[in-house]
């Protein structure tokens, strides 16, 4: 049987079910349809064969009587996983199974590798991630997660555009790394003989656009960080970043909690979800609490930037932080928080007032010396977003960049460098601005109730096969 160059279905399994599922048992509708998909199950009972065809909409039974189905013996010899096209009448068997009677059929592609059967699927997790093209057919939960991911991104775009934001695209190749504290991937452009870096964040380019007069901008795109791999980290991942002129971090908190509640309602019809085996309420408003306040609640330690540095180091050592000589008070407080507190925060909370030492792009706190107007949104013990009132003073920004450059010279691979072009842009005037970054992968993990980022990234980064 020759394989056609094209095939034109007239229906999908879910459309057939929507229109005909209510017909009575044993009824033939007289409605002819043409469908296409993979043969996922087949059983032969003498001169009668049944198959399960799966397409993008779901699954439907194929009913193949030997007297009606052409090349019946060949149909019975199809491999599980073969792509086929079928034309026939919509009917319901006497046992109540909505079906398409196989009156014509054609092979569209052979599955020459054995396909996992419907009942056992793929038990090897590594195989699931390496062979996603198989996993999507035999693991319904996997397919559902990626359908959800697509819907989440679409909903975010629509919500932001309705709020007056404009989507933009900024470079992935950066001449210098910036916008976040992370180690970059490097590459080289031969024609220009120029070393470049895959972006670790689009932040500095998006703020250049705010200087240029675009008052509400966002970008959803891949970013790249040369870091470890874990259940929460993949070297390339998807970020939403946005910037809103004339706003501060309080405005961005309201934006985040309203956006997340909206997504939960659109996806699940409620803001009360289950994550793991615990309930989680995503409705607004979320709690606001300072980092120092939360550390004290969790550990009993009352910390501050004015504490003696040796006392702070002692607390850090006591809770298991590996202290480096270069750590100042702000870095020590952040390390203590991340070691003792962050993972214990279950209900949504905005952790506010980060030390200036660890927030090189954040504006000074208007009331707390040594702190910035920065927050992270934490849900189920994990960072979901990072945001702040943006630093708008080019003189102060230069000083912070130079401090970061000194840390890089001392061996900190994640520290920033001085970005002269961004400083030049700031000298033209950056208005008061609120900025935000949300990890799309972690957001989908939350909404899909999955514990590993590999379940929501179609092709995660893996070690080479042995």
Coordinates of C-alpha atoms in Angstrom, one line a residue:
X1 CA 0.0 0.0 0.0
X2 CA 1.6 3.3 -1.1
X3 CA 1.7 6.2 1.4
X4 CA 0.0 9.4 0.2
X5 CA 1.7 12.7 0.0
X6 CA -1.1 14.4 1.8
X7 CA -4.3 13.5 3.6
X8 CA -7.3 15.7 4.5
X9 CA -9.3 14.7 7.6
X10 CA -12.8 16.1 8.0
X11 CA -13.3 15.5 11.7
X12 CA -11.4 14.9 15.0
X13 CA -12.2 12.5 17.7
X14 CA -13.4 15.2 20.2
X15 CA -15.6 16.8 17.5
X16 CA -17.2 13.4 16.8
X17 CA -17.9 12.8 20.5
X18 CA -19.3 16.3 20.9
X19 CA -21.8 15.8 18.1
X20 CA -22.7 12.1 18.4
X21 CA -21.9 10.8 21.9
X22 CA -25.6 11.0 22.9
X23 CA -26.9 8.6 20.2
X24 CA -28.4 5.3 21.4
X25 CA -26.5 2.0 21.5
X26 CA -26.5 0.1 18.2
X27 CA -27.4 3.2 16.1
X28 CA -25.8 4.0 12.7
X29 CA -25.9 7.7 12.0
X30 CA -25.4 7.8 8.2
X31 CA -22.8 10.5 8.8
X32 CA -19.5 10.0 7.0
X33 CA -16.2 11.3 8.5
X34 CA -12.6 11.1 7.6
X35 CA -10.2 11.0 10.6
X36 CA -6.4 10.4 11.0
X37 CA -4.1 9.6 13.9
X38 CA -2.1 6.7 15.5
X39 CA -3.4 3.2 16.0
X40 CA -2.9 2.8 19.8
X41 CA -4.8 -0.4 20.4
X42 CA -6.1 -3.3 18.3
X43 CA -7.9 -6.5 18.9
X44 CA -9.2 -9.1 16.4
X45 CA -12.2 -11.3 17.0
X46 CA -12.5 -13.6 14.0
X47 CA -14.0 -11.6 11.1
X48 CA -14.3 -8.4 13.3
X49 CA -11.5 -6.1 14.4
X50 CA -11.5 -3.1 16.8
X51 CA -8.9 -0.4 17.0
X52 CA -8.3 2.7 19.1
X53 CA -7.3 5.7 17.0
X54 CA -5.7 8.7 18.8
X55 CA -5.5 12.1 17.3
X56 CA -4.9 15.6 18.7
X57 CA -8.4 15.7 20.2
X58 CA -8.3 12.3 22.0
X59 CA -9.3 8.7 21.2
X60 CA -12.1 7.0 19.4
X61 CA -12.8 3.4 18.5
X62 CA -12.5 2.0 15.0
X63 CA -15.0 -0.7 14.2
X64 CA -13.8 -2.9 11.3
X65 CA -16.1 -5.7 10.0
X66 CA -14.3 -8.1 7.7
X67 CA -17.1 -7.8 5.1
X68 CA -16.9 -4.0 5.0
X69 CA -13.2 -3.1 5.7
X70 CA -11.0 -3.5 2.6
X71 CA -7.7 -5.4 3.0
X72 CA -9.0 -6.7 6.3
X73 CA -6.1 -9.0 6.9
X74 CA -3.6 -6.1 6.4
X75 CA -5.7 -3.9 8.8
X76 CA -5.4 -6.7 11.4
X77 CA -1.6 -6.7 10.9
X78 CA -1.0 -3.0 11.5
X79 CA 1.6 -2.2 14.1
X80 CA 0.7 -0.3 17.3
X81 CA 1.7 3.3 16.6
X82 CA 1.1 3.2 12.8
X83 CA -0.4 6.4 11.5
X84 CA -3.6 5.7 9.5
X85 CA -6.4 7.6 7.8
X86 CA -9.9 6.2 8.0
X87 CA -13.1 7.1 6.3
X88 CA -16.4 5.6 7.5
X89 CA -19.8 6.1 9.2
X90 CA -20.2 7.3 12.7
X91 CA -22.0 4.7 14.8
X92 CA -22.4 3.3 18.3
X93 CA -21.9 -0.4 19.0
X94 CA -24.4 -2.5 20.8
X95 CA -22.1 -2.2 23.8
X96 CA -22.4 1.5 23.7
X97 CA -18.9 2.5 22.3
X98 CA -19.0 5.4 19.9
X99 CA -17.1 4.3 16.8
X100 CA -16.1 5.0 13.2
X101 CA -16.8 2.1 10.9
X102 CA -13.7 1.4 8.8
X103 CA -15.0 1.6 5.2
X104 CA -11.7 3.0 3.7
X105 CA -8.3 3.2 5.3
X106 CA -4.7 4.1 4.3
X107 CA -1.4 3.9 6.0
X108 CA 0.1 7.4 6.6
X109 CA 3.3 6.4 8.3
X110 CA 4.8 3.1 9.7
X111 CA 5.9 2.8 13.2
X112 CA 9.0 0.6 12.7
X113 CA 10.0 0.8 16.4
X114 CA 7.8 -1.1 18.9
X115 CA 5.4 1.4 20.5
X116 CA 4.6 1.1 24.2
X117 CA 1.1 -0.3 24.8
X118 CA -1.8 1.7 26.2
X119 CA -1.7 0.0 29.6
X120 CA 1.9 0.1 30.5
X121 CA 3.2 3.3 28.9
X122 CA 6.8 4.3 29.6
X123 CA 8.1 3.3 33.0
X124 CA 11.6 4.7 32.5
X125 CA 11.5 8.4 33.4
X126 CA 14.7 9.1 31.5
X127 CA 13.2 7.6 28.3
X128 CA 10.1 9.8 28.8
X129 CA 12.2 13.0 28.6
X130 CA 14.6 11.8 25.9
X131 CA 11.8 10.4 23.7
X132 CA 9.1 13.0 24.3
X133 CA 7.7 12.2 20.8
X134 CA 6.7 8.8 22.3
X135 CA 5.8 10.0 25.8
X136 CA 3.2 12.5 24.4
X137 CA 1.2 9.5 22.9
X138 CA 1.3 7.1 25.8
X139 CA 1.2 9.4 28.8
X140 CA -2.0 11.5 28.9
X141 CA -0.8 13.5 31.9
X142 CA 2.2 14.6 29.8
X143 CA 0.2 15.7 26.9
X144 CA -2.2 17.6 29.2
X145 CA 0.6 19.5 30.9
X146 CA 1.9 20.8 27.6
X147 CA -1.6 21.8 26.4
X148 CA -1.9 23.7 29.7
X149 CA 1.5 25.3 29.2
X150 CA 0.4 26.6 25.8
X151 CA -2.9 27.9 27.2
X152 CA -1.1 29.6 30.1
X153 CA 1.2 31.6 27.8
X154 CA -1.7 32.6 25.6
X155 CA -3.7 33.7 28.6
X156 CA -0.8 35.8 30.0
X157 CA -0.4 37.6 26.6
X158 CA -4.0 38.4 26.4
X159 CA -4.2 39.6 30.0
X160 CA -1.2 41.9 29.7
X161 CA -2.3 43.2 26.3
X162 CA -5.8 44.0 27.8
X163 CA -3.9 45.9 30.5
X164 CA -2.1 48.1 27.9
X165 CA 1.2 46.2 27.7
X166 CA 3.0 45.7 24.4
X167 CA 4.9 42.6 23.5
X168 CA 8.4 43.1 22.2
X169 CA 11.5 41.0 21.2
X170 CA 15.0 41.8 22.5
X171 CA 18.3 40.2 21.6
X172 CA 19.3 36.8 22.7
X173 CA 23.0 37.4 21.9
X174 CA 24.4 40.0 24.4
X175 CA 27.8 41.6 24.1
X176 CA 28.1 41.5 27.9
X177 CA 26.0 39.5 30.3
X178 CA 23.6 41.4 32.5
X179 CA 20.1 41.7 34.0
X180 CA 20.6 39.0 36.6
X181 CA 23.1 37.3 38.9
X182 CA 24.0 34.2 36.9
X183 CA 26.8 32.5 35.0
X184 CA 26.3 32.9 31.2
X185 CA 26.9 30.7 28.3
X186 CA 29.4 32.0 25.8
X187 CA 29.7 31.8 22.1
X188 CA 31.6 33.5 19.3
X189 CA 30.5 35.4 16.1
X190 CA 33.0 34.6 13.4
X191 CA 32.3 37.4 11.0
X192 CA 32.6 40.1 13.6
X193 CA 35.3 38.2 15.6
X194 CA 33.2 38.9 18.6
X195 CA 32.6 37.0 21.8
X196 CA 28.9 37.0 22.8
X197 CA 26.8 35.7 25.6
X198 CA 23.4 34.0 25.5
X199 CA 21.1 36.2 27.6
X200 CA 20.6 35.5 31.2
X201 CA 17.7 38.0 31.3
X202 CA 16.2 40.5 28.9
X203 CA 15.9 43.1 31.7
X204 CA 18.4 45.8 30.6
X205 CA 17.1 45.9 27.0
X206 CA 13.5 46.1 28.1
X207 CA 14.4 49.1 30.4
X208 CA 16.2 50.7 27.4
X209 CA 12.7 50.5 25.7
X210 CA 11.2 52.3 28.7
X211 CA 13.7 55.0 28.3
X212 CA 12.7 55.1 24.6
X213 CA 9.1 55.8 25.6
X214 CA 7.3 52.4 25.6
X215 CA 5.7 52.7 29.0
X216 CA 4.4 49.1 29.4
X217 CA 6.4 46.4 27.7
X218 CA 6.7 42.6 28.2
X219 CA 8.6 39.8 26.6
X220 CA 8.1 36.0 26.9
X221 CA 11.2 34.2 25.8
X222 CA 14.1 31.8 26.5
X223 CA 16.9 32.7 28.8
X224 CA 20.1 30.7 29.4
X225 CA 22.0 30.2 32.6
X226 CA 25.1 28.0 32.9
X227 CA 24.1 26.5 36.2
X228 CA 23.3 23.2 37.7
X229 CA 20.3 21.0 36.8
X230 CA 17.7 20.0 39.3
X231 CA 13.9 19.5 39.7
X232 CA 13.6 23.3 39.5
X233 CA 16.4 24.2 37.2
X234 CA 17.1 23.7 33.5
X235 CA 19.9 25.6 31.7
X236 CA 17.4 27.1 29.3
X237 CA 14.0 28.2 30.5
X238 CA 11.2 30.6 29.7
X239 CA 10.8 33.9 31.4
X240 CA 8.1 36.6 31.4
X241 CA 9.6 40.0 32.0
X242 CA 7.7 43.2 32.1
X243 CA 8.3 46.8 32.9
X244 CA 5.7 49.4 33.8
X245 CA 6.6 53.1 33.8
X246 CA 5.4 55.2 36.8
X247 CA 4.9 52.1 38.9
X248 CA 6.7 50.8 42.0
X249 CA 7.0 47.4 43.5
X250 CA 3.7 47.7 45.3
X251 CA 1.9 48.1 42.0
X252 CA 3.8 45.1 40.6
X253 CA 2.7 43.0 43.6
X254 CA -0.9 43.7 42.8
X255 CA -0.3 42.8 39.1
X256 CA 1.3 39.5 40.1
X257 CA -1.4 38.3 42.5
X258 CA -4.2 39.3 40.1
X259 CA -2.5 37.6 37.1
X260 CA -1.9 34.3 39.0
X261 CA -5.4 34.3 40.4
X262 CA -6.7 34.9 36.9
X263 CA -4.7 32.0 35.4
X264 CA -5.9 29.6 38.1
X265 CA -9.5 30.5 37.5
X266 CA -9.1 30.2 33.7
X267 CA -7.3 26.8 33.9
X268 CA -9.0 25.2 36.9
X269 CA -12.1 27.3 37.6
X270 CA -10.9 28.0 41.1
X271 CA -8.1 29.7 43.0
X272 CA -7.9 26.9 45.5
X273 CA -5.5 24.2 44.1
X274 CA -3.8 21.1 45.3
X275 CA 0.0 21.0 45.0
X276 CA 1.5 17.7 46.0
X277 CA -0.9 16.6 48.7
X278 CA -1.5 20.0 50.2
X279 CA -4.1 22.7 49.5
X280 CA -2.9 26.1 48.1
X281 CA -5.0 29.3 47.9
X282 CA -3.8 31.6 45.1
X283 CA -6.5 34.2 45.6
X284 CA -5.5 37.9 46.1
X285 CA -4.3 39.5 48.2
X286 CA -1.2 37.7 49.2
X287 CA 0.7 38.2 52.4
X288 CA 3.5 40.8 52.4
X289 CA 6.3 40.2 54.8
X290 CA 10.0 41.4 55.0
X291 CA 12.8 38.9 54.7
X292 CA 14.0 39.8 58.3
X293 CA 10.5 39.2 59.6
X294 CA 10.2 35.8 58.0
X295 CA 13.6 34.7 59.2
X296 CA 12.7 35.6 62.7
X297 CA 9.4 33.7 62.5
X298 CA 11.2 30.6 61.2
X299 CA 14.4 30.5 63.3
X300 CA 13.9 32.9 66.2
X301 CA 17.0 34.9 65.0
X302 CA 16.5 38.7 65.0
X303 CA 18.9 39.8 62.3
X304 CA 19.8 43.2 60.8
X305 CA 22.4 44.9 58.6
X306 CA 23.9 46.7 61.6
X307 CA 24.7 43.5 63.5
X308 CA 28.4 42.8 64.1
X309 CA 29.6 40.8 61.0
X310 CA 31.1 38.1 63.2
X311 CA 27.8 37.6 64.9
X312 CA 26.1 37.3 61.5
X313 CA 28.7 34.8 60.4
X314 CA 28.1 32.8 63.5
X315 CA 24.4 32.5 62.8
X316 CA 25.2 31.5 59.2
X317 CA 27.5 28.8 60.4
X318 CA 25.0 27.6 62.9
X319 CA 22.3 27.1 60.3
X320 CA 24.7 25.4 57.8
X321 CA 25.6 28.2 55.4
X322 CA 29.0 27.8 53.8
X323 CA 30.4 31.3 54.5
X324 CA 32.8 33.0 52.1
X325 CA 35.1 35.9 53.2
X326 CA 33.6 38.1 50.6
X327 CA 30.1 37.9 52.1
X328 CA 28.9 41.2 53.6
X329 CA 25.9 41.5 56.0
X330 CA 23.4 41.6 53.2
X331 CA 24.7 38.5 51.5
X332 CA 24.8 36.7 54.8
X333 CA 21.2 37.5 55.6
X334 CA 20.1 36.3 52.1
X335 CA 22.0 33.1 52.5
X336 CA 20.5 32.5 56.0
X337 CA 17.0 33.2 54.5
X338 CA 17.5 30.8 51.6
X339 CA 18.9 28.1 53.9
X340 CA 16.3 28.2 56.6
X341 CA 13.1 30.0 55.5
X342 CA 12.3 30.0 51.8
X343 CA 11.4 26.3 51.5
X344 CA 9.1 26.6 54.5
X345 CA 6.9 29.3 53.0
X346 CA 3.8 27.4 51.7
X347 CA 1.0 29.9 51.1
X348 CA 1.7 32.7 48.6
X349 CA 3.8 35.5 50.1
X350 CA 5.7 38.4 48.8
X351 CA 9.1 38.4 50.6
X352 CA 10.1 42.1 50.6
X353 CA 13.0 44.4 51.5
X354 CA 16.1 42.7 50.1
X355 CA 19.5 43.9 51.2
X356 CA 21.1 46.4 48.7
X357 CA 24.2 44.3 48.6
X358 CA 22.4 41.5 46.7
X359 CA 20.1 43.7 44.6
X360 CA 22.3 45.6 42.1
X361 CA 19.4 46.8 39.9
X362 CA 16.8 47.7 42.6
X363 CA 16.0 51.1 43.9
X364 CA 16.9 52.1 47.5
X365 CA 14.1 51.5 50.0
X366 CA 12.4 54.8 50.7
X367 CA 12.4 54.1 54.5
X368 CA 15.0 51.4 55.3
X369 CA 18.7 52.3 54.8
X370 CA 20.7 49.5 53.3
X371 CA 17.6 47.8 51.8
X372 CA 15.9 47.9 48.4
X373 CA 12.3 47.9 47.2
X374 CA 12.5 44.4 45.9
X375 CA 10.3 41.3 46.4
X376 CA 10.2 37.7 45.5
X377 CA 6.9 35.9 45.2
X378 CA 7.2 32.5 47.0
X379 CA 4.6 29.7 46.6
X380 CA 4.9 26.2 48.0
X381 CA 8.5 26.9 49.1
X382 CA 9.7 28.0 45.7
X383 CA 10.5 31.3 44.1
X384 CA 8.0 32.1 41.4
X385 CA 9.0 35.7 40.6
X386 CA 11.4 38.5 41.3
X387 CA 10.5 42.2 41.0
X388 CA 11.5 45.6 42.2
X389 CA 11.2 49.3 42.0
X390 CA 13.8 49.9 39.3
X391 CA 17.0 51.8 40.1
X392 CA 16.8 54.9 37.9
X393 CA 19.8 56.9 39.1
X394 CA 22.7 56.4 36.6
X395 CA 25.3 57.5 39.1
X396 CA 24.1 55.0 41.7
X397 CA 23.8 52.3 39.0
X398 CA 27.4 52.9 37.9
X399 CA 28.6 52.5 41.5
X400 CA 26.6 49.2 41.9
X401 CA 28.0 47.9 38.6
X402 CA 31.5 48.7 39.7
X403 CA 30.9 46.9 43.0
X404 CA 29.7 43.9 41.0
X405 CA 32.7 44.0 38.7
X406 CA 35.0 43.9 41.8
X407 CA 33.2 40.8 43.0
X408 CA 33.6 39.2 39.6
X409 CA 37.3 40.0 39.7
X410 CA 37.4 38.3 43.1
X411 CA 36.1 35.1 41.5
X412 CA 32.3 35.5 41.6
X413 CA 31.2 34.0 38.2
X414 CA 27.6 35.2 38.7
X415 CA 28.4 38.9 39.4
X416 CA 27.6 41.6 36.8
X417 CA 30.0 43.8 34.8
X418 CA 29.7 47.5 33.9
X419 CA 27.3 48.0 31.0
X420 CA 28.3 51.4 29.6
X421 CA 25.5 51.5 27.0
X422 CA 22.8 50.8 29.6
X423 CA 24.3 53.6 31.7
X424 CA 24.2 55.9 28.7
X425 CA 20.5 55.0 28.2
X426 CA 19.8 55.8 31.9
X427 CA 21.5 59.2 31.5
X428 CA 18.7 60.1 29.0
X429 CA 16.2 59.5 31.8
X430 CA 14.5 56.3 33.1
X431 CA 11.2 57.3 34.8
X432 CA 10.0 55.6 38.0
X433 CA 9.4 52.0 36.9
X434 CA 8.3 48.7 38.3
X435 CA 9.8 45.6 36.8
X436 CA 9.0 41.9 37.1
X437 CA 10.3 38.5 36.1
X438 CA 8.2 35.3 36.3
X439 CA 9.5 31.8 35.6
X440 CA 7.0 30.4 33.2
X441 CA 8.2 26.8 33.8
X442 CA 7.7 27.0 37.6
X443 CA 4.3 28.6 37.1
X444 CA 3.2 25.7 34.9
X445 CA 4.6 23.2 37.4
X446 CA 2.4 24.9 40.0
X447 CA -0.8 24.8 37.9
X448 CA -0.1 21.3 36.6
X449 CA 0.7 19.9 40.1
X450 CA 4.0 18.5 39.0
X451 CA 7.2 18.4 41.1
X452 CA 9.9 18.5 38.4
X453 CA 10.6 21.1 35.7
X454 CA 11.3 18.2 33.2
X455 CA 7.6 17.5 33.1
X456 CA 6.8 20.9 31.7
X457 CA 9.7 21.4 29.4
X458 CA 9.2 19.6 26.1
X459 CA 12.9 18.7 25.6
X460 CA 14.8 19.2 28.8
X461 CA 18.6 19.3 28.9
X462 CA 19.9 15.8 29.7
X463 CA 23.3 14.0 30.0
X464 CA 24.3 12.3 26.8
X465 CA 23.1 8.8 26.4
X466 CA 25.6 6.2 27.4

